[in-house]
């Protein structure tokens, strides 16, 4: 059914820390690696070793520059994946019921066996979170690794989305954003987590933690500089004689 | 947005076909016998060709029938139902006329269903908030007016065509004029897209991938945007400006046919522009707003 379920009790999602993300793309690779072998069909690539390689990815990391009115520009690494919106436009546009939102935890999923590959859900998503698999002809998207987080056969520390499990700078966090006492909700409250494109009215579950203010260089940073001044402005002695002689030639 | 040939053919041909069904349906003295057969074969042929073109857009055509299941929430699913219902009602109406047993209420029903089908087609685009240029009442208005004008030309309602064509031209010009500012009015910027608003000016610095992606190819189409102004003028000239004087000339069958060909060519150009110039907010992540 592609009507949205009533708001779930549990809202599983990611919290992404734009302050600590170092832009290493490990989450991109971990996501591709897990989901290419766990979904009903692989996440295909086209011409992977040729001149024009492309492929299906469920998570990608961009680089943005923020230029404040004063001071140096700041670089922000920006991972982008499905935000599992409360009011997901990708679900309601689907003509077949392949695109759906799980009632118990709000995860937005695609049933590949029902997908006709019309692409309308990808058009409806403001965030570019869905990509067509060109080999299979069906839409692929982030599942929050449903086959890891619910999987009793995995050790408990691995029951996390692959991107969160692999992140070396702990910039990605996973949890229930509907529970005000969960670790992710406390993090969002403490750091002022924000929604992406709130004006689109999608009510995303995933939150982004903005970069912390950078330390500003104080004016008297140069306390040792007077002691480091160049002592001899002009060479003297033998060096001075060579310098003068060479200058005359 | 990528101007897929399948979608341009679909919306142009099915618009013409359903427009013709509307005029045949509301005609108080519709054609009968063999003439009716020709008209209804033309209408159904155009609609079915359009629907076949739309099926080409699907990557899994083997599952196309599943698209009828979600009529409660999806405009695409409603479009499928409305199209089939309009073709069935129109077919019944046409059959009755061929047998010289007109059933005018069935004609009115087929006209209403044909209008519903065109409205559903337009709503597939107008519902998308992520494409501010389309997310507007002018999208269904433009599709409906185009279908009615094309149908009037096809069915030989010259007086109606002479009113509808200038109205279509005016709406098209206003839609282009107003549409040019809709993205800015939507409020989405690189700053809101990244949650970095209020920190300074935000711009994409390096892309997330070395090659292209499905999202870029499909939703950040910028090729040939530099020709859009010319294509708009050509589209308007063929769709509206040329057909009007042609309809006023003597020998209506000859010049009417020329007017029709010109109109259809103009609609194709206008639909190409409709897709190619539509900016998706996802372009903000890629420096292609």
Coordinates of C-alpha atoms in Angstrom, one line a residue:
Chain A
X1 CA 0.0 0.0 0.0
X2 CA 1.5 3.4 -0.9
X3 CA -0.6 5.4 1.4
X4 CA 1.5 6.4 4.4
X5 CA 1.0 4.5 7.7
X6 CA 0.0 6.4 10.8
X7 CA 3.0 8.0 12.4
X8 CA 5.0 5.1 13.9
X9 CA 5.8 4.8 17.6
X10 CA 9.5 4.2 16.7
X11 CA 11.3 6.4 14.1
X12 CA 14.6 4.8 13.2
X13 CA 17.0 7.1 11.5
X14 CA 20.6 8.5 11.3
X15 CA 22.2 11.5 12.9
X16 CA 25.1 12.7 10.8
X17 CA 27.7 15.0 12.4
X18 CA 28.9 17.5 9.8
X19 CA 31.6 18.6 12.4
X20 CA 33.4 15.3 12.6
X21 CA 32.9 13.9 9.2
X22 CA 36.3 13.8 7.5
X23 CA 35.0 13.0 4.0
X24 CA 36.8 9.6 3.7
X25 CA 33.9 7.9 1.9
X26 CA 34.2 4.8 4.0
X27 CA 30.5 4.9 4.6
X28 CA 29.9 4.9 0.8
X29 CA 32.0 1.8 0.3
X30 CA 30.6 0.0 3.4
X31 CA 27.1 0.7 2.2
X32 CA 27.8 -0.5 -1.4
X33 CA 29.6 -3.6 -0.1
X34 CA 26.9 -4.7 2.3
X35 CA 23.9 -3.8 0.1
X36 CA 25.3 -5.3 -3.1
X37 CA 25.2 -8.8 -1.4
X38 CA 22.1 -8.4 0.8
X39 CA 19.4 -7.0 -1.3
X40 CA 17.4 -9.2 -3.7
X41 CA 19.6 -8.1 -6.6
X42 CA 23.1 -6.6 -6.5
X43 CA 23.8 -2.9 -6.7
X44 CA 25.0 -2.9 -10.2
X45 CA 27.7 -0.8 -11.9
X46 CA 27.9 0.0 -15.6
X47 CA 31.2 0.0 -17.4
X48 CA 33.0 -0.2 -14.0
X49 CA 36.5 -0.7 -15.5
X50 CA 35.9 1.3 -18.7
X51 CA 36.2 4.9 -19.7
X52 CA 32.8 6.0 -18.2
X53 CA 32.1 4.1 -15.1
X54 CA 28.7 4.7 -13.3
X55 CA 26.8 2.7 -10.7
X56 CA 24.1 2.6 -8.1
X57 CA 24.9 3.9 -4.7
X58 CA 22.6 4.5 -1.7
X59 CA 24.9 6.9 0.1
X60 CA 27.2 9.6 -1.4
X61 CA 29.5 12.2 0.2
X62 CA 29.6 15.7 -1.2
X63 CA 32.0 18.6 -0.4
X64 CA 30.5 22.0 0.3
X65 CA 32.2 25.3 1.0
X66 CA 30.8 27.8 3.5
X67 CA 32.2 31.3 3.2
X68 CA 31.3 33.4 6.3
X69 CA 31.1 37.2 5.9
X70 CA 34.4 37.4 7.8
X71 CA 37.3 35.1 8.0
X72 CA 38.4 32.0 6.0
X73 CA 36.1 29.7 4.2
X74 CA 35.2 26.4 5.8
X75 CA 35.0 23.0 4.1
X76 CA 32.0 20.7 5.0
X77 CA 31.9 17.1 4.1
X78 CA 28.3 16.2 3.5
X79 CA 27.0 12.6 3.4
X80 CA 23.7 12.3 1.6
X81 CA 21.3 9.3 1.8
X82 CA 17.6 8.5 2.4
X83 CA 16.2 10.6 5.3
X84 CA 13.2 8.2 5.9
X85 CA 10.8 11.1 6.0
X86 CA 7.6 11.1 8.0
X87 CA 5.8 12.5 5.0
X88 CA 7.7 10.7 2.3
X89 CA 6.5 11.9 -1.1
X90 CA 8.3 8.9 -2.8
X91 CA 5.9 6.5 -1.2
X92 CA 2.6 8.1 -2.1
X93 CA 3.5 8.7 -5.8
X94 CA 4.2 5.0 -6.4
X95 CA 1.6 3.4 -8.7
X96 CA 2.3 -0.2 -7.8
X97 CA 2.7 -0.2 -4.0
X98 CA 6.4 -1.2 -4.3
X99 CA 7.5 1.9 -2.4
X100 CA 6.3 1.7 1.2
X101 CA 7.0 2.9 4.7
X102 CA 7.2 0.3 7.5
X103 CA 4.5 1.0 10.1
X104 CA 6.5 -0.2 13.1
X105 CA 9.7 1.9 12.7
X106 CA 9.1 4.3 9.8
X107 CA 11.8 2.8 7.5
X108 CA 11.1 3.6 3.8
X109 CA 11.6 0.5 1.7
X110 CA 11.2 -0.8 -1.9
X111 CA 9.7 -4.1 -2.7
X112 CA 11.7 -5.0 -5.8
X113 CA 9.3 -7.6 -7.0
X114 CA 6.6 -5.0 -7.5
X115 CA 8.7 -2.2 -8.9
X116 CA 8.1 -1.3 -12.6
X117 CA 11.0 1.1 -12.8
X118 CA 9.0 4.1 -13.8
X119 CA 11.3 6.4 -11.8
X120 CA 8.5 8.6 -10.4
X121 CA 9.6 8.1 -6.7
X122 CA 13.1 9.4 -7.6
X123 CA 11.5 12.5 -9.1
X124 CA 9.4 13.0 -6.0
X125 CA 12.4 12.9 -3.6
X126 CA 13.9 16.3 -3.1
X127 CA 17.2 14.7 -1.8
X128 CA 18.2 12.5 -4.7
X129 CA 18.2 9.5 -2.3
X130 CA 16.8 6.9 -4.8
X131 CA 18.8 5.6 -7.7
X132 CA 17.6 3.3 -10.5
X133 CA 19.5 0.1 -10.9
X134 CA 20.2 0.0 -14.6
X135 CA 20.9 -3.7 -14.7
X136 CA 17.8 -4.8 -12.7
X137 CA 15.5 -2.0 -13.9
X138 CA 14.2 -1.4 -10.3
X139 CA 14.6 1.5 -7.8
X140 CA 17.2 1.1 -5.1
X141 CA 17.5 3.0 -1.8
X142 CA 18.8 3.0 1.7
X143 CA 17.1 0.4 3.9
X144 CA 18.9 1.4 7.1
X145 CA 20.4 -2.1 6.6
X146 CA 17.2 -3.8 7.8
X147 CA 19.0 -7.1 7.4
X148 CA 21.7 -6.0 9.9
X149 CA 19.7 -4.1 12.6
X150 CA 17.2 -7.0 13.0
X151 CA 19.6 -9.8 12.5
X152 CA 20.0 -12.1 15.5
X153 CA 22.8 -14.0 13.7
X154 CA 25.1 -11.0 13.9
X155 CA 27.1 -10.1 17.0
X156 CA 25.3 -7.3 18.8
X157 CA 27.9 -4.6 17.9
X158 CA 27.3 -5.3 14.2
X159 CA 23.5 -4.7 14.4
X160 CA 23.9 -1.2 13.0
X161 CA 23.7 0.1 9.5
X162 CA 26.9 -0.7 7.6
X163 CA 27.7 3.1 7.2
X164 CA 27.4 3.7 11.0
X165 CA 29.4 0.6 11.9
X166 CA 32.3 1.5 9.6
X167 CA 32.6 5.3 10.2
X168 CA 36.1 5.9 11.6
X169 CA 35.3 9.4 13.0
X170 CA 32.0 8.4 14.6
X171 CA 30.2 11.0 12.5
X172 CA 27.2 8.7 12.0
X173 CA 24.8 7.6 14.7
X174 CA 21.8 5.3 14.5
X175 CA 18.8 5.1 16.8
X176 CA 15.1 5.9 17.6
X177 CA 14.5 9.6 17.0
X178 CA 11.0 9.4 18.4
X179 CA 12.3 8.5 21.9
X180 CA 13.4 11.8 23.5
X181 CA 15.8 9.9 25.8
X182 CA 17.6 7.9 23.1
X183 CA 21.3 8.7 22.6
X184 CA 20.6 10.1 19.1
X185 CA 17.7 12.4 20.4
X186 CA 20.0 13.7 23.2
X187 CA 22.7 14.4 20.6
X188 CA 20.3 16.2 18.4
X189 CA 19.0 18.3 21.3
X190 CA 22.6 19.1 22.5
X191 CA 24.0 20.0 19.2
X192 CA 21.0 21.7 17.5
X193 CA 20.4 19.0 14.9
X194 CA 18.5 20.3 11.8
X195 CA 16.3 19.0 8.9
X196 CA 17.4 19.3 5.3
X197 CA 15.1 21.4 3.1
X198 CA 12.3 21.8 5.8
X199 CA 10.5 24.0 3.3
X200 CA 9.8 20.8 1.2
X201 CA 7.4 19.6 3.9
X202 CA 8.8 16.1 4.0
X203 CA 9.5 16.0 7.8
X204 CA 12.8 14.0 7.5
X205 CA 13.6 11.7 10.4
X206 CA 17.4 11.8 9.8
X207 CA 19.1 14.9 11.4
X208 CA 22.3 16.7 10.6
X209 CA 24.5 18.2 13.3
X210 CA 25.9 21.5 12.1
X211 CA 29.7 22.2 12.3
X212 CA 30.8 23.6 15.6
X213 CA 32.3 27.2 15.5
X214 CA 35.9 27.1 14.6
X215 CA 38.5 28.4 17.1
X216 CA 39.4 31.9 16.0
X217 CA 43.0 32.9 15.8
X218 CA 43.7 35.6 18.6
X219 CA 45.3 38.8 17.5
X220 CA 48.5 38.3 19.6
X221 CA 49.2 34.8 18.2
X222 CA 52.6 35.9 17.2
X223 CA 54.1 36.2 20.8
X224 CA 57.4 34.5 19.8
X225 CA 57.7 36.2 16.4
X226 CA 59.9 39.1 17.6
X227 CA 62.5 36.6 18.8
X228 CA 62.4 34.9 15.4
X229 CA 63.1 37.9 13.3
X230 CA 65.7 37.5 10.7
X231 CA 68.9 38.7 12.4
X232 CA 71.2 39.5 9.5
X233 CA 69.2 41.5 6.8
X234 CA 72.4 41.9 4.7
X235 CA 75.1 39.2 4.5
X236 CA 78.4 40.2 6.1
X237 CA 82.0 38.9 6.1
X238 CA 82.9 36.3 3.5
X239 CA 79.3 35.9 2.4
X240 CA 78.9 39.6 2.1
X241 CA 82.1 39.9 -0.1
X242 CA 80.8 37.1 -2.4
X243 CA 77.4 38.8 -2.6
X244 CA 78.9 42.2 -3.5
X245 CA 81.3 40.7 -6.0
X246 CA 78.7 38.6 -7.7
X247 CA 76.4 41.6 -7.8
X248 CA 79.1 43.6 -9.6
X249 CA 79.7 41.0 -12.4
Chain B
X1 CA 14.4 17.2 -15.9
X2 CA 15.5 14.8 -18.7
X3 CA 13.1 15.3 -21.7
X4 CA 12.5 11.6 -22.4
X5 CA 11.1 11.0 -25.9
X6 CA 8.7 8.4 -24.5
X7 CA 7.1 10.9 -22.1
X8 CA 6.9 13.7 -24.8
X9 CA 5.2 11.3 -27.2
X10 CA 2.9 10.0 -24.5
X11 CA 1.7 13.4 -23.3
X12 CA 1.3 14.8 -26.8
X13 CA -0.4 11.9 -28.5
X14 CA -2.7 10.9 -25.6
X15 CA -3.6 14.6 -25.1
X16 CA -4.7 14.9 -28.7
X17 CA -6.6 11.6 -28.5
X18 CA -8.4 12.4 -25.3
X19 CA -9.1 16.0 -26.6
X20 CA -10.8 14.5 -29.6
X21 CA -12.8 12.1 -27.4
X22 CA -14.0 15.2 -25.4
X23 CA -15.3 16.9 -28.6
X24 CA -16.9 13.8 -30.0
X25 CA -18.5 13.2 -26.6
X26 CA -20.1 16.6 -26.2
X27 CA -21.1 17.0 -29.9
X28 CA -24.9 17.3 -29.9
X29 CA -24.9 16.1 -33.5
X30 CA -22.0 13.7 -33.6
X31 CA -20.9 11.9 -36.8
X32 CA -22.4 8.5 -37.4
X33 CA -21.7 5.4 -39.5
X34 CA -18.4 5.2 -41.3
X35 CA -17.4 8.8 -40.4
X36 CA -17.8 7.9 -36.8
X37 CA -15.6 4.9 -37.2
X38 CA -12.8 7.0 -38.7
X39 CA -13.1 9.6 -35.9
X40 CA -13.2 7.1 -33.1
X41 CA -10.4 5.0 -34.6
X42 CA -8.3 8.1 -34.8
X43 CA -9.0 9.1 -31.2
X44 CA -8.4 5.6 -29.8
X45 CA -5.3 5.1 -32.0
X46 CA -3.8 8.3 -30.7
X47 CA -4.6 7.5 -27.0
X48 CA -3.3 3.9 -27.4
X49 CA -0.1 5.1 -29.2
X50 CA 0.5 7.5 -26.3
X51 CA -0.1 4.9 -23.7
X52 CA 2.3 2.5 -25.6
X53 CA 4.9 5.2 -25.6
X54 CA 4.5 5.7 -21.8
X55 CA 5.0 2.0 -21.3
X56 CA 8.3 2.3 -23.1
X57 CA 9.4 4.6 -20.2
X58 CA 9.0 1.6 -17.8
X59 CA 12.1 -0.4 -17.2
X60 CA 10.1 -3.5 -16.1
X61 CA 7.2 -3.6 -18.6
X62 CA 6.5 -7.1 -17.6
X63 CA 5.0 -5.8 -14.4
X64 CA 3.1 -2.8 -15.9
X65 CA -0.3 -4.1 -14.8
X66 CA 0.7 -3.6 -11.2
X67 CA 0.4 0.2 -11.9
X68 CA -3.4 -0.1 -11.6
X69 CA -3.3 -1.1 -7.9
X70 CA -2.6 2.2 -6.1
X71 CA -5.4 4.5 -7.4
X72 CA -6.1 5.7 -3.8
X73 CA -2.8 7.5 -3.5
X74 CA -1.0 7.7 -6.8
X75 CA -1.8 10.0 -9.7
X76 CA 0.0 7.7 -12.1
X77 CA -2.3 4.8 -11.1
X78 CA -5.3 7.1 -11.4
X79 CA -4.1 8.1 -14.8
X80 CA -4.1 4.4 -15.9
X81 CA -7.6 3.9 -14.7
X82 CA -9.0 7.1 -16.1
X83 CA -7.4 6.3 -19.5
X84 CA -8.9 2.8 -19.7
X85 CA -12.3 4.1 -18.5
X86 CA -12.3 6.9 -21.1
X87 CA -11.3 4.5 -23.9
X88 CA -14.1 2.0 -22.9
X89 CA -16.8 4.7 -22.6
X90 CA -15.6 6.4 -25.8
X91 CA -15.5 3.0 -27.5
X92 CA -19.1 2.3 -26.4
X93 CA -20.2 5.8 -27.6
X94 CA -18.4 5.3 -30.9
X95 CA -20.0 1.9 -31.4
X96 CA -23.5 3.3 -30.8
X97 CA -22.8 6.0 -33.3
X98 CA -21.5 3.6 -35.9
X99 CA -24.8 1.6 -35.5
X100 CA -26.8 4.9 -35.8
X101 CA -28.1 4.5 -32.3
X102 CA -26.6 7.6 -30.6
X103 CA -26.3 7.4 -26.8
X104 CA -25.5 11.0 -26.0
X105 CA -25.2 10.5 -22.1
X106 CA -22.5 7.9 -22.8
X107 CA -20.7 10.6 -24.9
X108 CA -20.9 13.0 -22.0
X109 CA -19.4 10.3 -19.7
X110 CA -16.6 9.6 -22.1
X111 CA -15.8 13.3 -22.4
X112 CA -15.7 13.7 -18.6
X113 CA -13.4 10.6 -18.3
X114 CA -11.2 11.9 -21.1
X115 CA -10.8 15.2 -19.3
X116 CA -10.0 13.3 -16.1
X117 CA -7.3 11.3 -17.9
X118 CA -5.6 14.4 -19.1
X119 CA -5.9 16.0 -15.6
X120 CA -4.3 12.9 -14.0
X121 CA -1.5 13.0 -16.5
X122 CA -0.8 16.6 -15.6
X123 CA -1.1 15.9 -11.9
X124 CA 1.7 13.3 -12.1
X125 CA 4.0 16.4 -12.8
X126 CA 2.1 19.0 -10.8
X127 CA 2.2 17.0 -7.6
X128 CA 6.0 17.1 -7.5
X129 CA 6.9 19.7 -4.9
X130 CA 10.6 19.0 -5.7
X131 CA 10.1 20.5 -9.2
X132 CA 8.8 24.0 -8.3
X133 CA 8.1 24.9 -11.9
X134 CA 5.6 22.1 -12.3
X135 CA 4.1 22.3 -8.8
X136 CA 1.4 24.8 -9.8
X137 CA -2.2 24.8 -11.0
X138 CA -1.0 26.1 -14.4
X139 CA 0.4 22.6 -15.2
X140 CA -3.1 20.9 -15.4
X141 CA -4.6 24.0 -16.9
X142 CA -2.0 24.0 -19.7
X143 CA -2.4 20.2 -20.4
X144 CA -6.2 20.5 -20.5
X145 CA -6.2 23.6 -22.7
X146 CA -3.7 21.9 -25.1
X147 CA -5.8 18.8 -25.3
X148 CA -9.0 20.8 -25.9
X149 CA -7.4 22.9 -28.6
X150 CA -5.8 19.9 -30.3
X151 CA -9.1 18.0 -30.1
X152 CA -11.0 21.0 -31.6
X153 CA -8.6 21.1 -34.5
X154 CA -8.9 17.3 -35.1
X155 CA -12.7 17.3 -34.9
X156 CA -13.0 20.3 -37.1
X157 CA -14.6 22.7 -34.5
X158 CA -13.0 25.7 -36.2
X159 CA -14.7 28.4 -34.1
X160 CA -13.8 26.7 -30.8
X161 CA -10.2 26.2 -32.1
X162 CA -10.0 29.9 -32.9
X163 CA -10.9 30.8 -29.3
X164 CA -8.9 28.0 -27.6
X165 CA -5.6 28.5 -29.5
X166 CA -5.1 32.1 -28.5
X167 CA -6.1 31.2 -25.0
X168 CA -3.5 28.4 -25.0
X169 CA -0.9 30.8 -26.3
X170 CA -1.6 33.3 -23.6
X171 CA -1.5 30.7 -20.8
X172 CA 1.7 29.2 -22.2
X173 CA 3.4 32.6 -22.3
X174 CA 2.3 33.4 -18.7
X175 CA 3.4 30.0 -17.5
X176 CA 6.9 30.5 -18.9
X177 CA 7.1 34.0 -17.4
X178 CA 5.8 32.9 -14.0
X179 CA 7.6 29.6 -14.0
X180 CA 11.0 31.3 -14.4
X181 CA 10.7 32.6 -10.8
X182 CA 9.1 29.6 -9.1
X183 CA 12.3 27.9 -8.1
X184 CA 13.5 31.0 -6.4
X185 CA 10.1 31.4 -4.7
X186 CA 10.2 27.8 -3.4
X187 CA 12.8 28.9 -0.9
X188 CA 15.1 26.0 -1.5
X189 CA 18.8 27.0 -1.7
X190 CA 22.2 25.2 -1.2
X191 CA 22.0 26.5 2.4
X192 CA 18.6 24.8 3.2
X193 CA 19.6 21.7 1.3
X194 CA 22.7 21.2 3.5
X195 CA 21.3 22.6 6.8
X196 CA 24.1 25.2 6.7
X197 CA 21.8 28.3 6.5
X198 CA 23.0 31.3 8.5
X199 CA 26.7 30.5 8.3
X200 CA 27.6 32.4 5.1
X201 CA 27.3 31.6 1.5
X202 CA 27.2 27.9 0.7
X203 CA 28.3 26.4 -2.6
X204 CA 29.1 22.8 -3.8
X205 CA 32.9 22.5 -3.9
X206 CA 33.5 19.0 -5.2
X207 CA 31.1 16.3 -6.4
X208 CA 30.3 13.0 -4.6
X209 CA 31.4 11.0 -7.6
X210 CA 33.8 11.1 -10.5
X211 CA 31.3 10.1 -13.3
X212 CA 27.7 10.8 -13.7
X213 CA 24.8 9.3 -11.8
X214 CA 21.1 8.3 -12.5
X215 CA 20.0 11.3 -10.4
X216 CA 22.2 13.7 -12.4
X217 CA 21.2 12.3 -15.8
X218 CA 17.5 12.3 -14.9
X219 CA 16.9 15.3 -12.7
X220 CA 19.8 17.7 -13.3
X221 CA 19.4 17.9 -17.1
X222 CA 21.0 21.1 -18.3
X223 CA 22.0 20.2 -21.9
X224 CA 20.7 22.6 -24.5
X225 CA 19.2 25.0 -21.9
X226 CA 20.9 27.7 -23.8
X227 CA 18.5 27.1 -26.7
X228 CA 15.4 27.3 -24.6
X229 CA 14.5 30.8 -25.6
X230 CA 14.6 29.9 -29.3
X231 CA 12.7 26.7 -28.7
X232 CA 10.0 28.5 -26.7
X233 CA 9.5 31.0 -29.6
X234 CA 9.4 28.2 -32.2
X235 CA 7.0 26.1 -30.1
X236 CA 4.6 29.0 -29.6
X237 CA 4.8 29.9 -33.4
X238 CA 4.0 26.4 -34.5
X239 CA 1.5 25.6 -31.7
X240 CA -0.6 28.7 -31.8
X241 CA 0.5 31.6 -34.0
X242 CA 0.6 29.7 -37.4
X243 CA -2.6 27.6 -37.0
X244 CA -4.8 30.7 -36.4
X245 CA -4.4 32.4 -39.8
X246 CA -4.4 29.0 -41.5
X247 CA -7.9 28.3 -40.0
X248 CA -9.2 31.5 -41.4
X249 CA -8.2 30.6 -45.0
X250 CA -10.6 29.0 -47.5
X251 CA -10.4 25.3 -48.3
X252 CA -10.7 24.2 -44.6
X253 CA -9.7 20.6 -45.2
X254 CA -6.4 21.4 -46.7
X255 CA -5.3 24.3 -44.6
X256 CA -7.0 22.8 -41.5
X257 CA -4.7 19.8 -42.0
X258 CA -1.7 22.1 -42.3
X259 CA -2.8 23.9 -39.1
X260 CA -3.1 20.6 -37.3
X261 CA 0.4 19.4 -38.3
X262 CA 1.9 22.8 -37.3
X263 CA 0.0 22.6 -34.0
X264 CA 1.2 19.1 -33.1
X265 CA 4.8 20.1 -34.0
X266 CA 4.5 23.1 -31.7
X267 CA 3.0 20.9 -28.9
X268 CA 6.0 18.5 -29.2
X269 CA 8.4 21.5 -28.9
X270 CA 6.5 23.0 -26.0
X271 CA 6.5 19.6 -24.2
X272 CA 10.3 19.2 -24.8
X273 CA 10.8 22.7 -23.2
X274 CA 8.3 21.7 -20.4
X275 CA 10.7 18.8 -19.3
X276 CA 14.1 20.3 -20.2
X277 CA 13.6 23.6 -18.4
X278 CA 12.1 22.1 -15.2
X279 CA 14.7 22.4 -12.4
X280 CA 14.6 19.8 -9.6
X281 CA 15.7 20.9 -6.1
X282 CA 18.2 18.0 -6.0
X283 CA 20.3 20.1 -8.4
X284 CA 21.2 22.2 -5.4
X285 CA 23.5 19.3 -4.2
X286 CA 25.2 19.3 -7.6
X287 CA 25.6 23.0 -8.4
X288 CA 22.9 22.7 -11.0
X289 CA 20.0 24.7 -9.5

